[in-house]
Structures are given as structure tokens and as C-alpha cells.
């Protein structure tokens, strides 16, 4: 849903004065955002963060919905506050979005449902996906389809999924007017053409704006440290870091896979601060890995750029793609992504 796929919404109707004032000049939201950029959602400086923990609120999440969110590749977006959104109207939104997509398909636009498919749109809440009680409720949007030629017993096929959330993003809520809903993190799985159309509908309906969320090498190094620090009973995959080497005519990638227990032992040796992680520890952890790699392969990774991190907790790529693998630390992963989304909102 970048600028080439999702046009910015320019309302054809008059914009309410309160809405216009809210997004022009030094609005309360912008002033609060500037304040938040000086501190993380955890109330600390960006040079230290709490070690990801399992939130008590996560116990309220439907285990089936958690399982559905795991092991899928999600594309990340930021979302400005939605004007006039109401959780009591989810059923109505399902109908309106379905009508919009049907109209676009009738125009011959790329709505990827298949020629012989009927489809429906569902909105549902994701109870428990929040860091504190003040975070707005997360919600899920799905497009499901069923072939007209198939039997009645055939299961519906999910062709597109997107979910909106805010985890430990409550520091933004103090000066956000009541008629705005703040869910800065949006994750999508499915055809980009569907994502673009659905994004257009949200922008037109709620006067909001989507932007692709990319992840810097700096943030990836934090993810590598935070996810390595997590205590797991079972490691499902190796800890792997991918560096990109700028060269012509095409870039070269260097993959570095480490036994996850060895990676955890290394982290424990550099980690000194109980219950939190510092920037110095992150730097030392990455430096130790790079030194070990140089000692064995005589390749200096300081001239390269970290582009991907993969652990048993989650994997993330600099282009804004993420896969969450561990339900225990779902909230911790989403909290850091929410922080990145808030910082990227202009």
C-alpha cells in the first residue's frame, strides 16, 4: 500500500473543521507524537527497553485466532488515526466493504477472488491483543470465498486477511479526540491488489492514511537481541542473520546461521541489566557475532547492511515483512512493531 498502489484520499465532501484542524498545524496529536518520539511506549529512553514478556491480557485471546496469526508472512503498514470508526458498526462495515469490492470487480479491476467465486467480508475483534487496558481493541478483516461449483460442505477459503492493533501505544491516546481511533499498526496477508483496494476503502471511509512500514538495520539489531533474550522451552529454528553486500551488477547476501542455544548463551554473557535491554548490550551482541564471523571467514560485516533476522520467536525483513512464530511472545513482538509504526507516522 505504498504511494504507487494506494492513492492518498482527497475527500470530495467538506471536511469537518475539527478534522481539518486536527491534521493541520501543530495538532494535539502531532504535539503528543513529538513528545512520544523522545521516549518509547514503555516510558523509557530509546537506549533501553524492557525484555519482551507474555501479557496477562493475552489470556483473553481465542487460541484459534492466535494460531491463525502465527506462521504467516505479514506485510507491515502504519495507519494514521481513523475518524468516525466505531466497534459497534463492524457488521455494517463488512457489508459496505463487500459492496465496494464487488463494484470494483465489476469495473474489471484486479480483485483477486477468482471468476467462479462468491465472497464475503468479515470484521471481528481480537480480544486480548493489547499491552494495557487503555489500548484500543484490535480487529481482524477477512475476505473469504467459496466456489459456486463446489458442494455446500466445502470450507470457505480465506483469500485475504488484515488486522489492526496497538500494543503499548496508549501514550498517544492522551490528546487524541474521542472521535478518532488510534491503531497505528496494520498487518496484511494476501494479494497486494486486494490490500490496495481495501486500503483505499478505509482511507475514504475514515479519513486515514496507510504507509508501508520498513524496518531499519538498527531496529533489526534490536529485534535480534530482544528475541534471542526470550526464554523458550523449545527452539524451532536456528538464529539466522542476513547481511546485504552492496555490489554491482546485483547485491550479494551473506547468511549467518547460529545454533539458538549458542546465541542465547552469548546474549546471557553480554546482558547485565535485569528485566531490560540496553543499546550497549545490543551493540556488543551484534559486534560479538560479527567478530566470530570474521574470525572464521575473514569477512568484515561492518561494510554490509543487516537486512533480515530470523529466530524461533519471529523473523523480520527490512522491506517490512514479518512472520510471528511463538504465541508466548506475540504481545512483545507487536509492542516493538507498534513503537516503530508510531515513530514512522508523519
mmCIF file of C-alpha atoms in Angstrom:
data_model
loop_
_atom_site.group_PDB
_atom_site.id
_atom_site.type_symbol
_atom_site.label_atom_id
_atom_site.label_comp_id
_atom_site.label_asym_id
_atom_site.label_seq_id
_atom_site.Cartn_x
_atom_site.Cartn_y
_atom_site.Cartn_z
ATOM 1 C CA UNK A 1 0.000 0.000 0.000
ATOM 2 C CA UNK A 2 2.769 2.424 -0.904
ATOM 3 C CA UNK A 3 2.168 5.631 -2.806
ATOM 4 C CA UNK A 4 2.153 3.801 -6.116
ATOM 5 C CA UNK A 5 -0.573 1.362 -5.034
ATOM 6 C CA UNK A 6 -2.794 3.332 -2.693
ATOM 7 C CA UNK A 7 -3.600 6.902 -3.660
ATOM 8 C CA UNK A 8 -3.910 9.393 -0.867
ATOM 9 C CA UNK A 9 -7.549 10.131 -0.182
ATOM 10 C CA UNK A 10 -8.764 13.578 -1.124
ATOM 11 C CA UNK A 11 -12.319 13.958 0.204
ATOM 12 C CA UNK A 12 -14.901 15.165 -2.272
ATOM 13 C CA UNK A 13 -17.146 16.323 0.549
ATOM 14 C CA UNK A 14 -16.380 19.105 3.010
ATOM 15 C CA UNK A 15 -14.019 18.130 5.788
ATOM 16 C CA UNK A 16 -15.369 18.873 9.286
ATOM 17 C CA UNK A 17 -13.499 21.842 10.837
ATOM 18 C CA UNK A 18 -12.425 19.748 13.816
ATOM 19 C CA UNK A 19 -10.967 17.138 11.484
ATOM 20 C CA UNK A 20 -9.221 19.781 9.373
ATOM 21 C CA UNK A 21 -7.723 21.434 12.451
ATOM 22 C CA UNK A 22 -6.655 18.054 13.763
ATOM 23 C CA UNK A 23 -4.459 17.271 10.766
ATOM 24 C CA UNK A 24 -3.167 20.767 10.013
ATOM 25 C CA UNK A 25 -0.734 22.807 12.027
ATOM 26 C CA UNK A 26 0.520 21.740 15.433
ATOM 27 C CA UNK A 27 -2.408 19.490 16.323
ATOM 28 C CA UNK A 28 -2.603 17.815 19.745
ATOM 29 C CA UNK A 29 -1.790 14.506 18.046
ATOM 30 C CA UNK A 30 1.340 15.945 16.418
ATOM 31 C CA UNK A 31 2.470 17.557 19.663
ATOM 32 C CA UNK A 32 1.931 14.288 21.531
ATOM 33 C CA UNK A 33 3.749 12.358 18.766
ATOM 34 C CA UNK A 34 6.732 14.694 19.098
ATOM 35 C CA UNK A 35 6.740 14.010 22.818
ATOM 36 C CA UNK A 36 6.477 10.261 22.345
ATOM 37 C CA UNK A 37 9.452 10.280 19.942
ATOM 38 C CA UNK A 38 11.565 11.246 22.956
ATOM 39 C CA UNK A 39 10.500 8.118 24.816
ATOM 40 C CA UNK A 40 9.383 4.622 23.952
ATOM 41 C CA UNK A 41 5.882 3.272 24.674
ATOM 42 C CA UNK A 42 7.474 1.694 27.741
ATOM 43 C CA UNK A 43 8.143 5.104 29.294
ATOM 44 C CA UNK A 44 11.913 4.827 28.840
ATOM 45 C CA UNK A 45 14.537 6.354 26.615
ATOM 46 C CA UNK A 46 15.139 4.598 23.277
ATOM 47 C CA UNK A 47 18.524 3.428 24.576
ATOM 48 C CA UNK A 48 16.858 0.813 26.792
ATOM 49 C CA UNK A 49 13.732 -1.309 26.536
ATOM 50 C CA UNK A 50 12.045 -3.962 28.635
ATOM 51 C CA UNK A 51 12.641 -7.597 27.771
ATOM 52 C CA UNK A 52 9.512 -8.926 25.957
ATOM 53 C CA UNK A 53 7.086 -10.575 28.338
ATOM 54 C CA UNK A 54 3.847 -12.518 27.985
ATOM 55 C CA UNK A 55 0.969 -10.099 28.716
ATOM 56 C CA UNK A 56 -1.779 -11.252 31.155
ATOM 57 C CA UNK A 57 -4.291 -9.768 28.696
ATOM 58 C CA UNK A 58 -3.141 -12.306 26.105
ATOM 59 C CA UNK A 59 -5.024 -14.986 28.053
ATOM 60 C CA UNK A 60 -8.241 -13.497 26.629
ATOM 61 C CA UNK A 61 -7.243 -14.223 23.024
ATOM 62 C CA UNK A 62 -9.029 -17.068 21.286
ATOM 63 C CA UNK A 63 -6.337 -19.780 20.812
ATOM 64 C CA UNK A 64 -7.678 -20.496 17.320
ATOM 65 C CA UNK A 65 -7.220 -16.859 16.330
ATOM 66 C CA UNK A 66 -3.683 -16.829 17.742
ATOM 67 C CA UNK A 67 -2.874 -19.965 15.746
ATOM 68 C CA UNK A 68 -4.270 -18.300 12.631
ATOM 69 C CA UNK A 69 -1.974 -15.273 13.075
ATOM 70 C CA UNK A 70 1.185 -17.355 13.538
ATOM 71 C CA UNK A 71 3.468 -18.724 10.804
ATOM 72 C CA UNK A 72 2.105 -16.376 8.130
ATOM 73 C CA UNK A 73 4.094 -13.689 6.356
ATOM 74 C CA UNK A 74 2.588 -10.299 7.134
ATOM 75 C CA UNK A 75 3.323 -7.054 5.326
ATOM 76 C CA UNK A 76 3.544 -4.111 7.728
ATOM 77 C CA UNK A 77 1.903 -0.697 7.370
ATOM 78 C CA UNK A 78 1.422 2.349 9.536
ATOM 79 C CA UNK A 79 -2.016 3.876 9.879
ATOM 80 C CA UNK A 80 -2.966 7.378 10.983
ATOM 81 C CA UNK A 81 -5.921 7.687 13.412
ATOM 82 C CA UNK A 82 -9.292 6.701 11.926
ATOM 83 C CA UNK A 83 -12.019 9.344 12.125
ATOM 84 C CA UNK A 84 -15.525 8.135 12.993
ATOM 85 C CA UNK A 85 -14.655 4.446 13.360
ATOM 86 C CA UNK A 86 -16.952 2.550 15.746
ATOM 87 C CA UNK A 87 -16.641 -1.016 17.025
ATOM 88 C CA UNK A 88 -20.442 -1.221 17.182
ATOM 89 C CA UNK A 89 -20.634 -0.899 13.382
ATOM 90 C CA UNK A 90 -18.393 -3.806 12.371
ATOM 91 C CA UNK A 91 -21.264 -5.698 10.722
ATOM 92 C CA UNK A 92 -22.178 -2.610 8.708
ATOM 93 C CA UNK A 93 -18.539 -2.140 7.640
ATOM 94 C CA UNK A 94 -18.491 -5.758 6.404
ATOM 95 C CA UNK A 95 -21.451 -5.030 4.119
ATOM 96 C CA UNK A 96 -20.066 -1.715 2.870
ATOM 97 C CA UNK A 97 -16.621 -3.108 2.101
ATOM 98 C CA UNK A 98 -18.115 -6.105 0.289
ATOM 99 C CA UNK A 99 -20.218 -3.768 -1.880
ATOM 100 C CA UNK A 100 -17.155 -1.652 -2.624
ATOM 101 C CA UNK A 101 -15.076 -4.677 -3.678
ATOM 102 C CA UNK A 102 -17.934 -6.079 -5.772
ATOM 103 C CA UNK A 103 -18.251 -2.751 -7.578
ATOM 104 C CA UNK A 104 -14.506 -2.619 -8.236
ATOM 105 C CA UNK A 105 -14.554 -6.197 -9.552
ATOM 106 C CA UNK A 106 -17.445 -5.302 -11.844
ATOM 107 C CA UNK A 107 -15.323 -2.478 -13.246
ATOM 108 C CA UNK A 108 -12.743 -5.097 -14.204
ATOM 109 C CA UNK A 109 -10.206 -4.096 -11.583
ATOM 110 C CA UNK A 110 -7.895 -6.684 -10.037
ATOM 111 C CA UNK A 111 -9.914 -8.027 -7.132
ATOM 112 C CA UNK A 112 -8.377 -11.475 -6.745
ATOM 113 C CA UNK A 113 -11.290 -13.734 -5.776
ATOM 114 C CA UNK A 114 -11.455 -15.952 -8.849
ATOM 115 C CA UNK A 115 -14.107 -15.788 -11.562
ATOM 116 C CA UNK A 116 -16.293 -18.553 -10.115
ATOM 117 C CA UNK A 117 -16.168 -17.388 -6.530
ATOM 118 C CA UNK A 118 -18.714 -15.724 -4.296
ATOM 119 C CA UNK A 119 -17.076 -13.891 -1.428
ATOM 120 C CA UNK A 120 -17.922 -12.319 1.881
ATOM 121 C CA UNK A 121 -16.141 -9.819 4.106
ATOM 122 C CA UNK A 122 -15.962 -10.229 7.870
ATOM 123 C CA UNK A 123 -14.884 -7.822 10.617
ATOM 124 C CA UNK A 124 -14.200 -9.271 14.072
ATOM 125 C CA UNK A 125 -12.425 -8.114 17.221
ATOM 126 C CA UNK A 126 -9.226 -9.719 18.520
ATOM 127 C CA UNK A 127 -9.725 -9.545 22.270
ATOM 128 C CA UNK A 128 -6.539 -9.591 24.313
ATOM 129 C CA UNK A 129 -4.161 -8.250 21.656
ATOM 130 C CA UNK A 130 -3.177 -5.192 23.659
ATOM 131 C CA UNK A 131 -0.435 -4.249 26.077
ATOM 132 C CA UNK A 132 -2.609 -2.369 28.571
ATOM 133 C CA UNK A 133 -6.329 -1.921 29.133
ATOM 134 C CA UNK A 134 -6.060 1.544 27.570
ATOM 135 C CA UNK A 135 -5.006 0.205 24.170
ATOM 136 C CA UNK A 136 -7.929 0.140 21.685
ATOM 137 C CA UNK A 137 -9.197 -3.319 20.791
ATOM 138 C CA UNK A 138 -7.501 -4.947 17.798
ATOM 139 C CA UNK A 139 -9.728 -6.113 14.976
ATOM 140 C CA UNK A 140 -9.446 -8.508 12.049
ATOM 141 C CA UNK A 141 -10.735 -8.132 8.479
ATOM 142 C CA UNK A 142 -11.026 -11.174 6.236
ATOM 143 C CA UNK A 143 -12.168 -11.888 2.706
ATOM 144 C CA UNK A 144 -13.400 -15.447 2.352
ATOM 145 C CA UNK A 145 -14.599 -17.061 -0.850
ATOM 146 C CA UNK A 146 -16.413 -20.183 -1.936
ATOM 147 C CA UNK A 147 -16.705 -21.512 -5.453
ATOM 148 C CA UNK A 148 -20.196 -21.629 -6.931
ATOM 149 C CA UNK A 149 -19.272 -25.019 -8.386
ATOM 150 C CA UNK A 150 -18.276 -26.609 -5.066
ATOM 151 C CA UNK A 151 -20.502 -28.508 -2.630
ATOM 152 C CA UNK A 152 -22.162 -26.934 0.381
ATOM 153 C CA UNK A 153 -19.824 -28.807 2.693
ATOM 154 C CA UNK A 154 -16.735 -27.228 1.160
ATOM 155 C CA UNK A 155 -14.895 -24.954 3.597
ATOM 156 C CA UNK A 156 -14.664 -21.271 2.810
ATOM 157 C CA UNK A 157 -11.231 -20.201 1.623
ATOM 158 C CA UNK A 158 -9.579 -17.166 3.203
ATOM 159 C CA UNK A 159 -8.083 -15.168 0.325
ATOM 160 C CA UNK A 160 -7.030 -12.026 2.224
ATOM 161 C CA UNK A 161 -6.522 -11.072 5.875
ATOM 162 C CA UNK A 162 -5.612 -7.835 7.578
ATOM 163 C CA UNK A 163 -5.537 -6.826 11.224
ATOM 164 C CA UNK A 164 -5.242 -3.536 13.048
ATOM 165 C CA UNK A 165 -3.698 -3.198 16.501
ATOM 166 C CA UNK A 166 -1.981 -1.010 19.059
ATOM 167 C CA UNK A 167 0.126 -2.673 21.753
ATOM 168 C CA UNK A 168 1.580 -0.346 24.407
ATOM 169 C CA UNK A 169 0.605 2.540 22.127
ATOM 170 C CA UNK A 170 -1.517 4.161 24.822
ATOM 171 C CA UNK A 171 0.978 7.016 25.284
ATOM 172 C CA UNK A 172 -0.575 8.575 22.157
ATOM 173 C CA UNK A 173 -4.125 8.488 23.460
ATOM 174 C CA UNK A 174 -3.991 11.347 25.975
ATOM 175 C CA UNK A 175 -4.555 14.097 23.389
ATOM 176 C CA UNK A 176 -6.399 12.136 20.690
ATOM 177 C CA UNK A 177 -10.047 13.305 20.411
ATOM 178 C CA UNK A 178 -12.758 10.799 21.191
ATOM 179 C CA UNK A 179 -13.927 10.604 17.574
ATOM 180 C CA UNK A 180 -10.551 9.186 16.452
ATOM 181 C CA UNK A 181 -9.460 5.570 16.894
ATOM 182 C CA UNK A 182 -5.700 5.087 17.124
ATOM 183 C CA UNK A 183 -4.498 1.718 15.776
ATOM 184 C CA UNK A 184 -1.118 2.639 14.234
ATOM 185 C CA UNK A 185 -0.047 -0.881 13.188
ATOM 186 C CA UNK A 186 -1.679 -2.732 10.279
ATOM 187 C CA UNK A 187 -0.596 -6.185 9.067
ATOM 188 C CA UNK A 188 -1.792 -7.700 5.772
ATOM 189 C CA UNK A 189 -1.562 -11.144 4.182
ATOM 190 C CA UNK A 190 -2.829 -11.706 0.663
ATOM 191 C CA UNK A 191 -2.722 -10.229 -2.831
ATOM 192 C CA UNK A 192 -1.301 -6.697 -2.930
ATOM 193 C CA UNK A 193 -4.103 -5.652 -5.287
ATOM 194 C CA UNK A 194 -6.652 -6.560 -2.596
ATOM 195 C CA UNK A 195 -4.606 -4.754 0.049
ATOM 196 C CA UNK A 196 -4.528 -1.624 -2.106
ATOM 197 C CA UNK A 197 -8.296 -1.649 -2.705
ATOM 198 C CA UNK A 198 -9.144 -2.318 0.930
ATOM 199 C CA UNK A 199 -6.727 0.419 1.964
ATOM 200 C CA UNK A 200 -8.484 2.809 -0.421
ATOM 201 C CA UNK A 201 -11.852 1.988 1.161
ATOM 202 C CA UNK A 202 -10.518 2.614 4.674
ATOM 203 C CA UNK A 203 -8.941 5.897 3.584
ATOM 204 C CA UNK A 204 -12.175 7.109 2.014
ATOM 205 C CA UNK A 205 -14.358 5.921 4.874
ATOM 206 C CA UNK A 206 -12.271 7.013 7.881
ATOM 207 C CA UNK A 207 -10.061 9.817 6.510
ATOM 208 C CA UNK A 208 -6.902 7.907 7.421
ATOM 209 C CA UNK A 209 -3.685 7.148 5.558
ATOM 210 C CA UNK A 210 -1.686 3.933 5.091
ATOM 211 C CA UNK A 211 2.082 3.862 4.569
ATOM 212 C CA UNK A 212 4.404 0.888 4.161
ATOM 213 C CA UNK A 213 6.437 0.272 7.309
ATOM 214 C CA UNK A 214 10.049 -0.618 6.578
ATOM 215 C CA UNK A 215 12.495 -1.802 9.244
ATOM 216 C CA UNK A 216 15.955 -0.279 9.548
ATOM 217 C CA UNK A 217 19.125 -2.272 10.210
ATOM 218 C CA UNK A 218 19.242 -0.541 13.601
ATOM 219 C CA UNK A 219 15.766 -1.862 14.503
ATOM 220 C CA UNK A 220 16.622 -5.321 13.159
ATOM 221 C CA UNK A 221 19.611 -5.485 15.525
ATOM 222 C CA UNK A 222 17.245 -4.700 18.421
ATOM 223 C CA UNK A 223 14.909 -7.463 17.239
ATOM 224 C CA UNK A 224 17.811 -9.919 17.090
ATOM 225 C CA UNK A 225 18.754 -9.112 20.691
ATOM 226 C CA UNK A 226 15.238 -8.948 22.133
ATOM 227 C CA UNK A 227 14.087 -12.183 20.509
ATOM 228 C CA UNK A 228 17.305 -14.004 21.447
ATOM 229 C CA UNK A 229 16.766 -12.925 25.060
ATOM 230 C CA UNK A 230 13.395 -14.709 25.239
ATOM 231 C CA UNK A 231 13.283 -17.879 27.303
ATOM 232 C CA UNK A 232 11.923 -20.768 25.242
ATOM 233 C CA UNK A 233 11.417 -24.400 26.184
ATOM 234 C CA UNK A 234 11.924 -25.451 22.588
ATOM 235 C CA UNK A 235 13.797 -23.775 19.733
ATOM 236 C CA UNK A 236 12.067 -24.415 16.428
ATOM 237 C CA UNK A 237 14.678 -22.893 14.160
ATOM 238 C CA UNK A 238 18.247 -21.615 14.045
ATOM 239 C CA UNK A 239 19.011 -17.988 14.777
ATOM 240 C CA UNK A 240 19.873 -16.517 11.393
ATOM 241 C CA UNK A 241 21.013 -13.069 10.325
ATOM 242 C CA UNK A 242 21.230 -11.922 6.727
ATOM 243 C CA UNK A 243 23.544 -9.131 5.594
ATOM 244 C CA UNK A 244 23.419 -7.457 2.196
ATOM 245 C CA UNK A 245 26.661 -6.528 0.421
ATOM 246 C CA UNK A 246 26.305 -3.574 -1.945
ATOM 247 C CA UNK A 247 27.959 -4.519 -5.207
ATOM 248 C CA UNK A 248 27.381 -4.339 -8.950
ATOM 249 C CA UNK A 249 25.552 -5.514 -11.005
ATOM 250 C CA UNK A 250 23.481 -7.006 -8.166
ATOM 251 C CA UNK A 251 23.776 -7.187 -4.410
ATOM 252 C CA UNK A 252 25.219 -10.189 -2.611
ATOM 253 C CA UNK A 253 23.651 -11.617 0.550
ATOM 254 C CA UNK A 254 25.576 -13.259 3.385
ATOM 255 C CA UNK A 255 23.626 -15.617 5.641
ATOM 256 C CA UNK A 256 24.913 -16.375 9.138
ATOM 257 C CA UNK A 257 23.095 -19.185 10.996
ATOM 258 C CA UNK A 258 23.798 -19.828 14.674
ATOM 259 C CA UNK A 259 22.626 -22.572 16.989
ATOM 260 C CA UNK A 260 19.851 -20.828 19.008
ATOM 261 C CA UNK A 261 21.184 -22.143 22.320
ATOM 262 C CA UNK A 262 24.634 -20.779 21.482
ATOM 263 C CA UNK A 263 23.079 -17.436 20.561
ATOM 264 C CA UNK A 264 21.207 -17.370 23.893
ATOM 265 C CA UNK A 265 24.405 -18.225 25.776
ATOM 266 C CA UNK A 266 26.220 -15.370 24.011
ATOM 267 C CA UNK A 267 23.391 -12.984 24.868
ATOM 268 C CA UNK A 268 23.434 -14.058 28.526
ATOM 269 C CA UNK A 269 27.176 -13.353 28.634
ATOM 270 C CA UNK A 270 26.743 -9.718 27.479
ATOM 271 C CA UNK A 271 23.427 -8.996 29.209
ATOM 272 C CA UNK A 272 23.908 -7.244 32.541
ATOM 273 C CA UNK A 273 20.684 -5.299 33.192
ATOM 274 C CA UNK A 274 17.805 -7.230 34.811
ATOM 275 C CA UNK A 275 14.430 -7.075 33.017
ATOM 276 C CA UNK A 276 15.627 -4.683 30.322
ATOM 277 C CA UNK A 277 17.912 -4.427 27.320
ATOM 278 C CA UNK A 278 20.272 -1.527 26.658
ATOM 279 C CA UNK A 279 21.661 -0.170 23.425
ATOM 280 C CA UNK A 280 25.188 -1.000 24.621
ATOM 281 C CA UNK A 281 24.196 -4.651 25.075
ATOM 282 C CA UNK A 282 22.605 -4.805 21.628
ATOM 283 C CA UNK A 283 25.738 -3.329 20.038
ATOM 284 C CA UNK A 284 28.010 -5.709 21.941
ATOM 285 C CA UNK A 285 25.868 -8.727 20.991
ATOM 286 C CA UNK A 286 25.989 -7.871 17.274
ATOM 287 C CA UNK A 287 29.706 -6.990 17.452
ATOM 288 C CA UNK A 288 30.482 -10.383 19.021
ATOM 289 C CA UNK A 289 28.598 -12.172 16.234
ATOM 290 C CA UNK A 290 30.415 -10.139 13.567
ATOM 291 C CA UNK A 291 33.808 -10.779 15.223
ATOM 292 C CA UNK A 292 33.126 -14.506 15.346
ATOM 293 C CA UNK A 293 32.158 -14.474 11.663
ATOM 294 C CA UNK A 294 35.318 -12.531 10.738
ATOM 295 C CA UNK A 295 37.499 -14.908 12.728
ATOM 296 C CA UNK A 296 36.190 -17.907 10.769
ATOM 297 C CA UNK A 297 35.616 -16.450 7.288
ATOM 298 C CA UNK A 298 37.789 -13.329 7.168
ATOM 299 C CA UNK A 299 34.813 -11.263 6.042
ATOM 300 C CA UNK A 300 34.224 -7.894 7.679
ATOM 301 C CA UNK A 301 30.459 -7.456 8.091
ATOM 302 C CA UNK A 302 30.806 -3.805 9.130
ATOM 303 C CA UNK A 303 30.790 -2.874 5.430
ATOM 304 C CA UNK A 304 27.465 -4.635 4.909
ATOM 305 C CA UNK A 305 23.877 -3.919 5.975
ATOM 306 C CA UNK A 306 21.706 -6.151 8.161
ATOM 307 C CA UNK A 307 18.511 -6.876 6.187
ATOM 308 C CA UNK A 308 16.877 -9.866 7.873
ATOM 309 C CA UNK A 309 16.670 -11.504 11.303
ATOM 310 C CA UNK A 310 15.149 -14.920 11.957
ATOM 311 C CA UNK A 311 14.697 -16.583 15.356
ATOM 312 C CA UNK A 312 12.339 -19.065 16.996
ATOM 313 C CA UNK A 313 10.261 -16.087 18.216
ATOM 314 C CA UNK A 314 9.810 -14.293 14.881
ATOM 315 C CA UNK A 315 11.511 -13.319 11.646
ATOM 316 C CA UNK A 316 11.617 -9.865 10.081
ATOM 317 C CA UNK A 317 12.943 -8.350 6.852
ATOM 318 C CA UNK A 318 13.934 -4.772 6.194
ATOM 319 C CA UNK A 319 11.243 -4.457 3.490
ATOM 320 C CA UNK A 320 8.561 -4.658 6.185
ATOM 321 C CA UNK A 321 7.728 -8.371 6.101
ATOM 322 C CA UNK A 322 7.360 -10.289 9.365
ATOM 323 C CA UNK A 323 6.429 -13.788 10.473
ATOM 324 C CA UNK A 324 5.498 -14.393 14.116
ATOM 325 C CA UNK A 325 6.339 -17.929 15.262
ATOM 326 C CA UNK A 326 5.841 -18.021 19.038
ATOM 327 C CA UNK A 327 2.472 -17.309 20.671
ATOM 328 C CA UNK A 328 4.081 -16.709 24.073
ATOM 329 C CA UNK A 329 5.845 -13.565 22.871
ATOM 330 C CA UNK A 330 3.190 -12.337 20.415
ATOM 331 C CA UNK A 331 2.466 -9.240 22.519
ATOM 332 C CA UNK A 332 6.168 -8.425 22.925
ATOM 333 C CA UNK A 333 6.740 -8.573 19.156
ATOM 334 C CA UNK A 334 3.683 -6.400 18.453
ATOM 335 C CA UNK A 335 4.729 -3.854 21.103
ATOM 336 C CA UNK A 336 8.010 -3.131 19.299
ATOM 337 C CA UNK A 337 6.260 -3.019 15.905
ATOM 338 C CA UNK A 338 3.715 -0.569 17.332
ATOM 339 C CA UNK A 339 6.578 1.613 18.522
ATOM 340 C CA UNK A 340 8.141 1.582 15.035
ATOM 341 C CA UNK A 341 4.773 2.404 13.455
ATOM 342 C CA UNK A 342 4.206 5.380 15.761
ATOM 343 C CA UNK A 343 7.675 6.740 15.036
ATOM 344 C CA UNK A 344 7.140 6.458 11.269
ATOM 345 C CA UNK A 345 3.756 8.238 11.186
ATOM 346 C CA UNK A 346 4.378 11.683 9.785
#
